[in-house]
Coordinates of C-alpha atoms in Angstrom, one line a residue:
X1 CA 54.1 -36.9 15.2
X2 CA 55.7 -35.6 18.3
X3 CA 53.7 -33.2 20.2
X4 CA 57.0 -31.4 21.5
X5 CA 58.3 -31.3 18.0
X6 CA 55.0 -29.5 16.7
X7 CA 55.1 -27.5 19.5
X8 CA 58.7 -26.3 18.6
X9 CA 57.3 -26.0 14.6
X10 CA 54.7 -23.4 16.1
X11 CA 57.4 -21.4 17.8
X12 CA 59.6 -21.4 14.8
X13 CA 56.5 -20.9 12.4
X14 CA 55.5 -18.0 14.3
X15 CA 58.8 -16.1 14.1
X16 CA 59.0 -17.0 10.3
X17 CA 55.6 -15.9 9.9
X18 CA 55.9 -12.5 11.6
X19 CA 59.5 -11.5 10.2
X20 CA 59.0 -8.9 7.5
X21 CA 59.3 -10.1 4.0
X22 CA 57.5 -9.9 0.5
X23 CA 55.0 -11.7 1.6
X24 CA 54.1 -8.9 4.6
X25 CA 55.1 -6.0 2.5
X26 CA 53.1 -7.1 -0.1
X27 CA 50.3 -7.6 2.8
X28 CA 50.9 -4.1 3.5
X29 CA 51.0 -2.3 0.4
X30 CA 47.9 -4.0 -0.8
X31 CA 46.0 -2.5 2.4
X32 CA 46.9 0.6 1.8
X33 CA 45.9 0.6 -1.8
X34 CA 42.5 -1.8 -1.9
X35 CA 41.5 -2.1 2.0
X36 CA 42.1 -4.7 4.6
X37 CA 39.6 -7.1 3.5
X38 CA 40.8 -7.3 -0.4
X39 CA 44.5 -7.5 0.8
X40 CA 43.9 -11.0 2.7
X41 CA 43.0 -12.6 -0.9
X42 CA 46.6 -11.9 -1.2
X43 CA 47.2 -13.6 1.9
X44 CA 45.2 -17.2 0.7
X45 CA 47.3 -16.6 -2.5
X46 CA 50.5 -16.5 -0.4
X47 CA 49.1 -19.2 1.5
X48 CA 48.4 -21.8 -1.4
X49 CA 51.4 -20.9 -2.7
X50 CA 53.5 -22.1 0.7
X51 CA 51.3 -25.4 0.3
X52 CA 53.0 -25.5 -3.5
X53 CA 56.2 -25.2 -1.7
X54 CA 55.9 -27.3 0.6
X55 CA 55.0 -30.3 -1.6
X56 CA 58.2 -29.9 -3.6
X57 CA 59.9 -30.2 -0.5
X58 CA 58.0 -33.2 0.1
X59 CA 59.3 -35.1 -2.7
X60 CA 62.8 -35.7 -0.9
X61 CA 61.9 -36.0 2.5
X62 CA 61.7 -40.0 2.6
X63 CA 65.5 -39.9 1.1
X64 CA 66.6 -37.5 3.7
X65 CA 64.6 -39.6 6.6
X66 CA 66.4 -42.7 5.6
X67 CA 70.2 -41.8 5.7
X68 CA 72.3 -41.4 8.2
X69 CA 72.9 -39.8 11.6
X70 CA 75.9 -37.9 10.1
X71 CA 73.4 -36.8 7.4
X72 CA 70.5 -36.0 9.7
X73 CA 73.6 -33.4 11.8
X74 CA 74.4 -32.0 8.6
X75 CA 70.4 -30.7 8.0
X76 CA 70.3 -30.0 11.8
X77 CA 73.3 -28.0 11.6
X78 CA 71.5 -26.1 8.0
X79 CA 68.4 -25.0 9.8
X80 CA 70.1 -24.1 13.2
X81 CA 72.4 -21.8 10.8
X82 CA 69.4 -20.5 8.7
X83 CA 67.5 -19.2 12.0
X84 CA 70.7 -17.6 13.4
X85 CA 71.8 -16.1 10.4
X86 CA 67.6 -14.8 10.0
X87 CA 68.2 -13.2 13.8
X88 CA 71.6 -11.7 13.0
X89 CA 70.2 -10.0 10.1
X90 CA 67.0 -8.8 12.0
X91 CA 68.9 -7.6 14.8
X92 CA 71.3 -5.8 12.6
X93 CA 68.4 -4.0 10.5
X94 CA 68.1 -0.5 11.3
X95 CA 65.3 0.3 9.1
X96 CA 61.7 0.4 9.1
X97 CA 60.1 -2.7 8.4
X98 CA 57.5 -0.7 6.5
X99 CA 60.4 1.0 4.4
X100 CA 59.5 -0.7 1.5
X101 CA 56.0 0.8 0.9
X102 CA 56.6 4.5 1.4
X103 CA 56.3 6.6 -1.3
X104 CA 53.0 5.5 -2.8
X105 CA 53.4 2.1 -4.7
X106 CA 49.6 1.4 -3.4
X107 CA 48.7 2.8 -6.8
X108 CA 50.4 0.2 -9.0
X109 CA 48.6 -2.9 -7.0
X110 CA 46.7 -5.3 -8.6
X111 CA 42.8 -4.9 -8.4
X112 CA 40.7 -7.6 -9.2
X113 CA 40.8 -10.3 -6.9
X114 CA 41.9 -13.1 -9.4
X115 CA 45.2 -10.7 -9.7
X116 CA 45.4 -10.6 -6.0
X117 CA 45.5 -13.8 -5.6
X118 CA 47.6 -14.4 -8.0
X119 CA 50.2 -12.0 -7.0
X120 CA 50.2 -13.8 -3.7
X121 CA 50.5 -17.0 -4.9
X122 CA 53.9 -15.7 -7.0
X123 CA 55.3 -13.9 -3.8
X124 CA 54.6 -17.4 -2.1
X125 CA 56.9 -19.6 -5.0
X126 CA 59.5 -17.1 -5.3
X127 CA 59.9 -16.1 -1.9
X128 CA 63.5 -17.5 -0.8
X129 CA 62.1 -17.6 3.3
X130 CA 59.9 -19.8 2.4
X131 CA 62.1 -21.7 0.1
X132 CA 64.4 -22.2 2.8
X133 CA 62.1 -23.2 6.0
X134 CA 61.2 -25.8 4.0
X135 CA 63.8 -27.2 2.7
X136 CA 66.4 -26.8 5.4
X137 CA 64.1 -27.3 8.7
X138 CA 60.7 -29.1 7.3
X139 CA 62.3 -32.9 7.1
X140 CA 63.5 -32.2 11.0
X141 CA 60.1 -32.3 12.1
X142 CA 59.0 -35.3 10.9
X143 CA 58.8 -39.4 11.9
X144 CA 58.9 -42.1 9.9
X145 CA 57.0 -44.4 11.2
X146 CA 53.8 -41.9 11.2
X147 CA 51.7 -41.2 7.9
X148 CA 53.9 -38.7 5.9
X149 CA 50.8 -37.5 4.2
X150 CA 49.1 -36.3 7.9
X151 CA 52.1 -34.9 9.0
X152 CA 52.6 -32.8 5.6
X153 CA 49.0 -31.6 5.9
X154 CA 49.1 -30.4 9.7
X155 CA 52.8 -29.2 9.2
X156 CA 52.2 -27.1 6.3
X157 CA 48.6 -26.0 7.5
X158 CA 50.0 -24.7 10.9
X159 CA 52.7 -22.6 8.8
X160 CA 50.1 -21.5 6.3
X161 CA 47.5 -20.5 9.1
X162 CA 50.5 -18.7 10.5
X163 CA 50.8 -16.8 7.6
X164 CA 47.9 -15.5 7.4
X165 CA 47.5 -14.5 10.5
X166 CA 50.8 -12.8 10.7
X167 CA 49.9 -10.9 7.5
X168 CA 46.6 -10.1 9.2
X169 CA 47.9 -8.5 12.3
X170 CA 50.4 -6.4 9.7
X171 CA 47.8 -5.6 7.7
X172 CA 45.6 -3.8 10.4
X173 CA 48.8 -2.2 12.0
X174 CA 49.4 -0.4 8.6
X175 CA 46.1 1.2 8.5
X176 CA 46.4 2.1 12.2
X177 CA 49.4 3.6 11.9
X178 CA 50.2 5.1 8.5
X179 CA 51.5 7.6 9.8
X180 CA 53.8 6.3 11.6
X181 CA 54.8 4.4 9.4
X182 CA 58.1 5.9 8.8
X183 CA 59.4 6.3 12.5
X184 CA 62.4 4.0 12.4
X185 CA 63.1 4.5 15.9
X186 CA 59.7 2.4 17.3
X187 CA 61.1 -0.5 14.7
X188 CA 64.4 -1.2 15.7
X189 CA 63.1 -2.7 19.3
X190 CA 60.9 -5.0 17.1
X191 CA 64.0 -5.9 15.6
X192 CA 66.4 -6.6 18.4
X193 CA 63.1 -8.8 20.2
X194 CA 62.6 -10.9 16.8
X195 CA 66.1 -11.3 16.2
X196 CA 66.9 -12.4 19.7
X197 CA 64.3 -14.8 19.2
X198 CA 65.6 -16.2 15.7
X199 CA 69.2 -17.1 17.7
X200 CA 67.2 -18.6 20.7
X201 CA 65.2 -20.6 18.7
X202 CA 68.6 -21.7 16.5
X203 CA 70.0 -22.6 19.3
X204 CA 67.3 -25.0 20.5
X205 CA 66.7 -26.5 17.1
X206 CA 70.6 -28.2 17.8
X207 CA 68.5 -30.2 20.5
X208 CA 66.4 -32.0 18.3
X209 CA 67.0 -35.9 18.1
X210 CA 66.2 -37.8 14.5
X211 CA 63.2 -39.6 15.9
X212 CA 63.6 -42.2 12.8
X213 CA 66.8 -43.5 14.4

């Protein structure tokens, strides 16, 4: 694998990662309801679940390796358009990212820590973001004369670890700030700087070469 190519997978995993989703509002909700600690079983969940995902992706990536240039564009062209279209809508939002779990749903989470990670796991196979990453940009980071089996494990480890520690730092900001939770003002700066981000990083993904040619 190419270093610069994993290093431009960190970059993109990172902004994935931290974007508010299910995944983090679930993250959220669940620390508000059971505590910090309990809400991160929810994390692994998510994270075993992206690991799920990511093997079904897996299953067509020698197809898509082996065609053509005009073919490799076309994916190029797919993940550029999903990242750009992911900082358009951020920038765009002018709600709180924490909008979702006003109002007291903390009561109706699940408790016991099988549940948990269960309800992770679910948020994890049915979550289109994740869908998507992995279908559109996962098969652009990879060379086919390295050993696809290493290259799934690190790839999908480094976006898994990301998860968690996105939904970590989310986690503790809710139960530092709940109340101020609702102040929409403070959140739409985090969304103009994360959707600046998503075009930047777009735009750089159109740069990438098919290393298998």
């Amino acid at each position: 694998m190419h270093l610069s190519n994993w290093l431009i997978f960190c970059g993109v995993t990172l902004l994935v990662a931290f974007s508010p989703g299910p995944a983090v509002l679930l993250a959220v909700s669940n620390s508000m309801s059971v505590g910090p600690r309990r809400a991160m079983i929810s994390s692994l969940g998510n994270a075993a679940g992206l690991f799920m995902v990511s093997a079904a992706a897996m299953a067509g990536l020698g197809v898509v390796l082996s065609t053509s240039a005009h073919a490799f564009m076309v994916l190029k062209l797919a993940g550029a358009a999903y990242l750009i279209y992911l900082g358009i809508k951020q920038w765009r939002s002018q709600g709180s990212v924490f909008a979702d779990v006003q109002g007291g749903q903390g009561g109706a989470a699940p408790r016991s820590s099988w549940r948990l990670f269960g309800h992770g796991m679910t948020v994890a196979l049915t979550n289109p973001k994740g869908i998507l990453f992995f279908s559109a940009l996962f098969p652009q980071f990879l060379t086919q004369d390295a050993p696809m089996l290493t290259q799934f494990a690190v790839l999908t480890g480094t976006f898994a670890a990301a998860s968690v520690i996105a939904h970590s730092f989310y986690v503790l900001l809710a139960r530092l700030l709940r109340k101020q939770l609702s102040d929409v003002r403070r959140t739409r700066i985090f969304n103009k700087v994360s959707g600046a981000a998503f075009v930047l990083l777009g735009l750089s993904l159109l740069r990438l070469r098919n290393k298998a040619a």
